[in-house]
Short mmCIF file of C-alpha atoms and ligand atoms in Angstrom, two decimals:
data_model
loop_
_atom_site.label_atom_id
_atom_site.label_comp_id
_atom_site.label_asym_id
_atom_site.label_seq_id
_atom_site.Cartn_x
_atom_site.Cartn_y
_atom_site.Cartn_z
CA UNK A 1 -6.89 6.76 -14.57
CA UNK A 2 -5.35 3.35 -14.06
CA UNK A 3 -1.59 3.39 -14.65
CA UNK A 4 1.39 1.12 -14.11
CA UNK A 5 2.95 1.59 -10.67
CA UNK A 6 6.29 2.46 -12.31
CA UNK A 7 4.75 5.62 -13.80
CA UNK A 8 3.70 6.77 -10.33
CA UNK A 9 7.06 6.01 -8.75
CA UNK A 10 9.34 7.58 -11.32
CA UNK A 11 7.82 10.99 -10.57
CA UNK A 12 7.87 10.50 -6.78
CA UNK A 13 11.57 9.66 -6.77
CA UNK A 14 12.33 12.85 -8.70
CA UNK A 15 9.88 14.99 -6.74
CA UNK A 16 10.95 14.07 -3.19
CA UNK A 17 7.56 12.88 -2.04
CA UNK A 18 6.01 9.53 -1.14
CA UNK A 19 2.88 7.94 -2.57
CA UNK A 20 0.36 6.34 -0.23
CA UNK A 21 -0.55 2.71 -0.79
CA UNK A 22 -4.01 2.48 0.72
CA UNK A 23 -5.61 -0.82 1.71
CA UNK A 24 -9.21 -1.13 0.53
CA UNK A 25 -11.78 -3.61 1.78
CA UNK A 26 -14.99 -2.80 -0.06
CA UNK A 27 -16.54 -0.47 -2.63
CA UNK A 28 -16.85 2.32 -0.07
CA UNK A 29 -13.14 2.38 0.74
CA UNK A 30 -12.23 2.30 -2.97
CA UNK A 31 -14.51 5.29 -3.53
CA UNK A 32 -13.04 7.08 -0.51
CA UNK A 33 -9.47 6.72 -1.81
CA UNK A 34 -10.47 7.72 -5.35
CA UNK A 35 -12.31 10.83 -4.18
CA UNK A 36 -9.41 11.81 -1.92
CA UNK A 37 -6.97 11.44 -4.83
CA UNK A 38 -9.15 13.67 -7.00
CA UNK A 39 -9.60 16.26 -4.23
CA UNK A 40 -5.88 16.32 -3.41
CA UNK A 41 -4.83 16.05 -7.08
CA UNK A 42 -2.61 13.21 -5.92
CA UNK A 43 -1.41 9.91 -7.34
CA UNK A 44 -2.38 6.88 -5.24
CA UNK A 45 -1.76 3.17 -5.00
CA UNK A 46 -4.83 1.12 -4.20
CA UNK A 47 -3.83 -2.16 -2.64
CA UNK A 48 -5.69 -5.28 -1.64
CA UNK A 49 -4.63 -8.01 0.75
CA UNK A 50 -5.39 -11.70 0.30
CA UNK A 51 -8.15 -11.19 2.89
CA UNK A 52 -9.74 -8.38 0.88
CA UNK A 53 -9.56 -10.54 -2.25
CA UNK A 54 -11.21 -13.43 -0.40
CA UNK A 55 -13.97 -11.06 0.75
CA UNK A 56 -14.66 -9.34 -2.58
CA UNK A 57 -13.41 -11.88 -5.14
CA UNK A 58 -10.39 -11.25 -7.36
CA UNK A 59 -12.29 -10.38 -10.53
CA UNK A 60 -14.83 -8.11 -8.79
CA UNK A 61 -12.17 -6.14 -6.90
CA UNK A 62 -9.98 -5.82 -10.00
CA UNK A 63 -12.94 -4.48 -11.98
CA UNK A 64 -14.14 -2.21 -9.17
CA UNK A 65 -10.71 -0.58 -8.80
CA UNK A 66 -10.11 -0.19 -12.53
CA UNK A 67 -13.62 1.15 -13.18
CA UNK A 68 -13.45 3.60 -10.28
CA UNK A 69 -9.96 4.69 -11.37
CA UNK A 70 -11.17 5.34 -14.91
CA UNK A 71 -14.45 6.99 -14.06
CA UNK A 72 -14.12 8.62 -10.63
CA UNK A 73 -10.36 9.22 -10.39
CA UNK A 74 -10.10 9.99 -14.10
CA UNK A 75 -7.71 12.92 -13.68
CA UNK A 76 -5.19 11.30 -11.36
CA UNK A 77 -2.94 8.24 -11.67
CA UNK A 78 -4.00 5.16 -9.70
CA UNK A 79 -2.09 1.85 -9.57
CA UNK A 80 -3.45 -1.51 -8.36
CA UNK A 81 -1.17 -3.59 -6.12
CA UNK A 82 -1.36 -6.87 -4.19
CA UNK A 83 -0.32 -6.38 -0.55
CA UNK A 84 1.30 -9.21 1.45
CA UNK A 85 0.78 -12.03 -1.03
CA UNK A 86 1.89 -15.09 0.94
CA UNK A 87 2.08 -17.74 -1.77
CA UNK A 88 3.25 -18.10 -5.35
CA UNK A 89 -0.30 -19.00 -6.40
CA UNK A 90 -2.05 -15.95 -4.97
CA UNK A 91 0.57 -13.66 -6.50
CA UNK A 92 0.33 -15.48 -9.85
CA UNK A 93 -3.45 -15.03 -9.93
CA UNK A 94 -3.10 -11.28 -9.39
CA UNK A 95 -0.48 -11.02 -12.15
CA UNK A 96 -2.89 -12.75 -14.51
CA UNK A 97 -5.77 -10.52 -13.36
CA UNK A 98 -3.91 -7.40 -14.54
CA UNK A 99 -2.24 -6.02 -11.40
CA UNK A 100 0.89 -4.01 -12.31
CA UNK A 101 2.56 -4.67 -8.97
CA UNK A 102 2.55 -7.57 -6.50
CA UNK A 103 4.06 -8.04 -3.07
CA UNK A 104 5.40 -11.49 -2.28
CA UNK A 105 5.82 -11.53 1.48
CA UNK A 106 8.00 -14.46 2.45
CA UNK A 107 9.64 -12.44 5.21
CA UNK A 108 8.80 -14.98 7.89
CA UNK A 109 10.86 -17.66 6.09
CA UNK A 110 14.63 -18.02 6.55
CA UNK A 111 16.43 -15.58 4.22
CA UNK A 112 17.52 -18.20 1.67
CA UNK A 113 13.96 -19.55 1.33
CA UNK A 114 12.60 -16.00 1.11
CA UNK A 115 15.05 -15.35 -1.74
CA UNK A 116 14.06 -18.54 -3.61
CA UNK A 117 10.32 -17.85 -3.43
CA UNK A 118 10.67 -14.14 -4.21
CA UNK A 119 12.96 -14.85 -7.17
CA UNK A 120 10.46 -17.39 -8.55
CA UNK A 121 7.80 -14.66 -8.51
CA UNK A 122 10.13 -12.16 -10.20
CA UNK A 123 10.83 -14.73 -12.93
CA UNK A 124 7.15 -14.95 -13.88
CA UNK A 125 6.24 -11.30 -13.21
CA UNK A 126 8.96 -9.49 -15.14
CA UNK A 127 8.28 -11.09 -18.55
CA UNK A 128 4.70 -9.82 -18.14
CA UNK A 129 5.87 -6.32 -17.20
CA UNK A 130 4.69 -6.63 -13.59
CA UNK A 131 6.70 -5.16 -10.73
CA UNK A 132 7.49 -7.19 -7.62
CA UNK A 133 7.86 -5.97 -4.05
CA UNK A 134 9.89 -8.18 -1.71
CA UNK A 135 10.22 -8.01 2.06
CA UNK A 136 12.99 -8.75 4.53
CA UNK A 137 12.59 -8.76 8.30
CA UNK A 138 9.01 -9.68 9.17
CA UNK A 139 6.71 -6.90 10.39
CA UNK A 140 4.97 -7.51 13.69
CA UNK A 141 1.52 -6.42 14.87
CA UNK A 142 -1.62 -6.88 12.83
CA UNK A 143 -3.77 -4.82 10.46
CA UNK A 144 -6.51 -3.08 12.42
CA UNK A 145 -4.94 -3.63 15.86
CA UNK A 146 -4.95 -0.62 18.13
CA UNK A 147 -3.27 0.57 21.27
CA UNK A 148 -0.59 -0.29 23.78
CA UNK A 149 3.10 -0.86 23.30
CA UNK A 150 4.75 -3.68 21.39
CA UNK A 151 7.53 -5.58 23.12
CA UNK A 152 10.60 -4.92 20.99
CA UNK A 153 10.01 -4.09 17.34
CA UNK A 154 12.46 -6.15 15.23
CA UNK A 155 14.76 -4.47 12.69
CA UNK A 156 15.98 -5.83 9.36
CA UNK A 157 19.70 -6.47 8.93
CA UNK A 158 21.14 -4.27 6.16
CA UNK A 159 23.46 -7.00 4.82
CA UNK A 160 20.46 -9.31 4.44
CA UNK A 161 18.43 -6.64 2.63
CA UNK A 162 21.30 -5.98 0.21
CA UNK A 163 21.78 -9.71 -0.51
CA UNK A 164 18.01 -10.14 -0.94
CA UNK A 165 17.70 -7.28 -3.43
CA UNK A 166 20.76 -8.38 -5.40
CA UNK A 167 19.68 -12.02 -5.65
CA UNK A 168 15.96 -11.54 -6.29
CA UNK A 169 15.97 -8.48 -8.58
CA UNK A 170 12.83 -7.10 -6.93
CA UNK A 171 11.62 -3.68 -8.10
CA UNK A 172 10.66 -2.32 -4.68
CA UNK A 173 11.76 -3.42 -1.23
CA UNK A 174 10.13 -3.44 2.18
CA UNK A 175 12.08 -4.03 5.37
CA UNK A 176 11.35 -3.75 9.09
CA UNK A 177 12.76 -0.39 10.24
CA UNK A 178 10.76 0.32 13.39
CA UNK A 179 7.12 0.49 12.35
CA UNK A 180 4.47 -2.18 12.91
CA UNK A 181 1.12 -3.18 11.47
CA UNK A 182 -1.57 -1.47 13.51
CA UNK A 183 -1.32 1.52 15.83
CA UNK A 184 1.05 1.37 18.83
CA UNK A 185 2.62 3.95 21.12
CA UNK A 186 6.22 2.88 20.46
CA UNK A 187 6.32 2.79 16.66
CA UNK A 188 9.33 4.58 15.28
CA UNK A 189 11.38 4.98 12.11
CA UNK A 190 15.05 4.06 12.36
CA UNK A 191 16.38 6.75 10.05
CA UNK A 192 19.98 5.47 10.18
CA UNK A 193 18.89 2.01 9.09
CA UNK A 194 16.69 3.45 6.35
CA UNK A 195 19.57 5.58 5.04
CA UNK A 196 21.90 2.58 4.93
CA UNK A 197 19.35 0.40 3.12
CA UNK A 198 18.57 3.14 0.59
CA UNK A 199 22.22 3.93 -0.10
CA UNK A 200 23.22 0.31 -0.53
CA UNK A 201 20.20 -1.01 -2.47
CA UNK A 202 19.24 2.08 -4.50
CA UNK A 203 15.72 0.66 -4.74
CA UNK A 204 12.35 2.30 -4.10
CA UNK A 205 11.65 1.69 -0.39
CA UNK A 206 8.19 0.77 0.92
CA UNK A 207 7.36 1.71 4.50
CA UNK A 208 4.83 -0.75 5.91
CA UNK A 209 2.77 -0.07 9.01
CA UNK A 210 2.22 3.62 8.26
CA UNK A 211 -0.80 4.02 10.58
CA UNK A 212 0.03 5.35 14.02
CA UNK A 213 3.52 6.59 13.18
CA UNK A 214 4.33 10.12 14.31
CA UNK A 215 3.84 12.34 11.26
CA UNK A 216 7.15 14.14 11.88
CA UNK A 217 8.90 10.79 11.66
CA UNK A 218 7.00 9.98 8.48
CA UNK A 219 8.19 13.26 6.96
CA UNK A 220 11.77 12.58 8.03
CA UNK A 221 11.55 9.13 6.42
CA UNK A 222 10.29 10.67 3.17
CA UNK A 223 13.26 13.05 3.32
CA UNK A 224 15.54 10.00 3.43
CA UNK A 225 13.97 8.38 0.41
CA UNK A 226 10.87 6.40 1.42
CA UNK A 227 8.85 6.17 -1.80
CA UNK A 228 5.69 4.32 -0.77
CA UNK A 229 3.85 4.40 2.58
CA UNK A 230 1.34 1.66 3.36
CA UNK A 231 -1.78 2.68 5.23
CA UNK A 232 -4.28 0.07 6.37
CA UNK A 233 -5.46 0.47 9.96
CA UNK A 234 -6.28 4.19 9.63
CA UNK A 235 -8.73 3.31 6.85
CA UNK A 236 -10.33 0.42 8.74
CA UNK A 237 -10.76 2.60 11.83
CA UNK A 238 -12.23 5.54 9.89
CA UNK A 239 -14.69 3.23 8.17
CA UNK A 240 -15.75 1.23 11.23
CA UNK A 241 -16.06 4.09 13.75
CA UNK A 242 -18.23 5.99 11.28
CA UNK A 243 -20.42 3.00 10.48
CA UNK A 244 -20.88 2.11 14.15
CA UNK A 245 -21.89 5.71 14.91
CA UNK A 246 -24.30 5.81 11.98
CA UNK A 247 -25.95 2.56 13.03
CA UNK A 248 -26.24 3.70 16.65
CA UNK A 249 -27.76 7.04 15.69
CA UNK A 250 -30.08 5.66 13.00
CA UNK A 251 -31.09 2.30 14.41
CA UNK A 252 -34.28 2.08 12.35
CA UNK A 253 -32.74 3.11 9.03
CA UNK A 254 -33.51 0.65 6.22
CA UNK A 255 -31.51 2.24 3.39
CA UNK A 256 -27.91 0.94 3.47
CA UNK A 257 -26.77 3.89 1.37
CA UNK A 258 -27.71 6.34 4.11
CA UNK A 259 -25.63 4.41 6.64
CA UNK A 260 -22.70 3.82 4.28
CA UNK A 261 -22.30 7.20 2.56
CA UNK A 262 -20.62 8.82 5.59
CA UNK A 263 -18.07 5.98 5.65
CA UNK A 264 -16.91 6.97 2.16
CA UNK A 265 -16.39 10.54 3.34
CA UNK A 266 -14.55 9.35 6.48
CA UNK A 267 -12.09 7.31 4.39
CA UNK A 268 -11.76 10.17 1.92
CA UNK A 269 -10.84 12.64 4.68
CA UNK A 270 -8.21 10.38 6.28
CA UNK A 271 -6.59 9.63 2.93
CA UNK A 272 -6.77 13.28 1.80
CA UNK A 273 -4.94 14.45 4.95
CA UNK A 274 -2.24 11.81 4.54
CA UNK A 275 -1.66 12.82 0.91
CA UNK A 276 -0.81 16.28 2.26
CA UNK A 277 1.64 14.82 4.78
CA UNK A 278 3.27 12.55 2.18
CA UNK A 279 3.73 15.51 -0.20
CA UNK A 280 1.89 13.75 -3.04
CA UNK A 281 -0.97 16.28 -3.04
CA UNK A 282 -0.87 18.39 -6.18
CA UNK A 283 1.54 15.98 -7.88
CA UNK A 284 -0.91 14.21 -10.20
CA UNK A 285 -0.63 14.58 -13.94
CA UNK A 286 -3.89 15.73 -15.41
CA UNK A 287 -4.32 13.67 -18.51
CA UNK A 288 -7.84 12.80 -19.49
CA UNK A 289 -8.30 9.23 -20.57
CA UNK A 290 -10.85 7.73 -22.90
CA UNK A 291 -13.64 6.10 -20.97
O1 LIG B 1 0.55 -3.68 4.29
C1 LIG B 1 -0.16 -2.83 4.83
C2 LIG B 1 0.36 -1.97 5.85
O2 LIG B 1 1.67 -2.14 6.12
C3 LIG B 1 -0.57 -1.24 6.71
O3 LIG B 1 -0.08 -1.02 8.03
O4 LIG B 1 -2.23 -1.03 9.24
O5 LIG B 1 -0.20 -0.07 10.27
O6 LIG B 1 -1.29 1.09 8.37
P1 LIG B 1 -1.00 -0.21 9.04
ZN1 LIG B 2 2.26 -4.28 5.52
#
């Protein structure tokens, strides 16, 4: 079922687990996440980037996610979220389309400009009941990038995060604490920094760059209060490696469904395993909805 993100998070904060926010890029990845959520009996956040919206169209992706949530993931809570919205306009369009949560990512601007833009989003989102995620300390790397070591992963400054949260009134906060977008050998989670940010902001914390991070470190971060973990690259890789293999092994196939079906299962399996790691498996409320 489609729910407001706040209904997913209130239970995770009490239950000591994190909810995965999974980036989707097409119908197959939406189905993969929905089936994993049903199999794991887990809540899930389905998130789309501006790139995914450009590819699928805002209305189509909104309808695909809500229809799949209602009809495939009908026994588990699913929330729809905009990931890394870079401008007021793109965030505003998602608010009007019915998203219950939007991320305004102005983290590459100077702090004061980040605060002004983020606060302007909060001012239009909150009267409509929409939650806003803000970000301090830009993440490096790139979605889908694989391998090697990054030269110096930047860390957010706690004083800046505290000022940002206080002055913007965001509902959830993301900050650079050692992870990166993509998969790299030297990703880490700075637990001390996370603890300080959590204690001083008392806000739900979103860990970006979840792919490629040592699962023990992920679990330690959840123990210190990470509430949402973003996963993008793992899904892209599962989808693409499976599709490439299918095409190579069935070069004369003319039915797209035969080539694509295994990609749904590949995404489902990756997401299902992560739901176990995040502790969200088994935490869904089973309330049937009217369809
Ligand atoms: O916003 C999305 C993420 O932070 C995904 O990062 O590609 O490293 O999983 P990832
Ligand atoms: Zn991210």
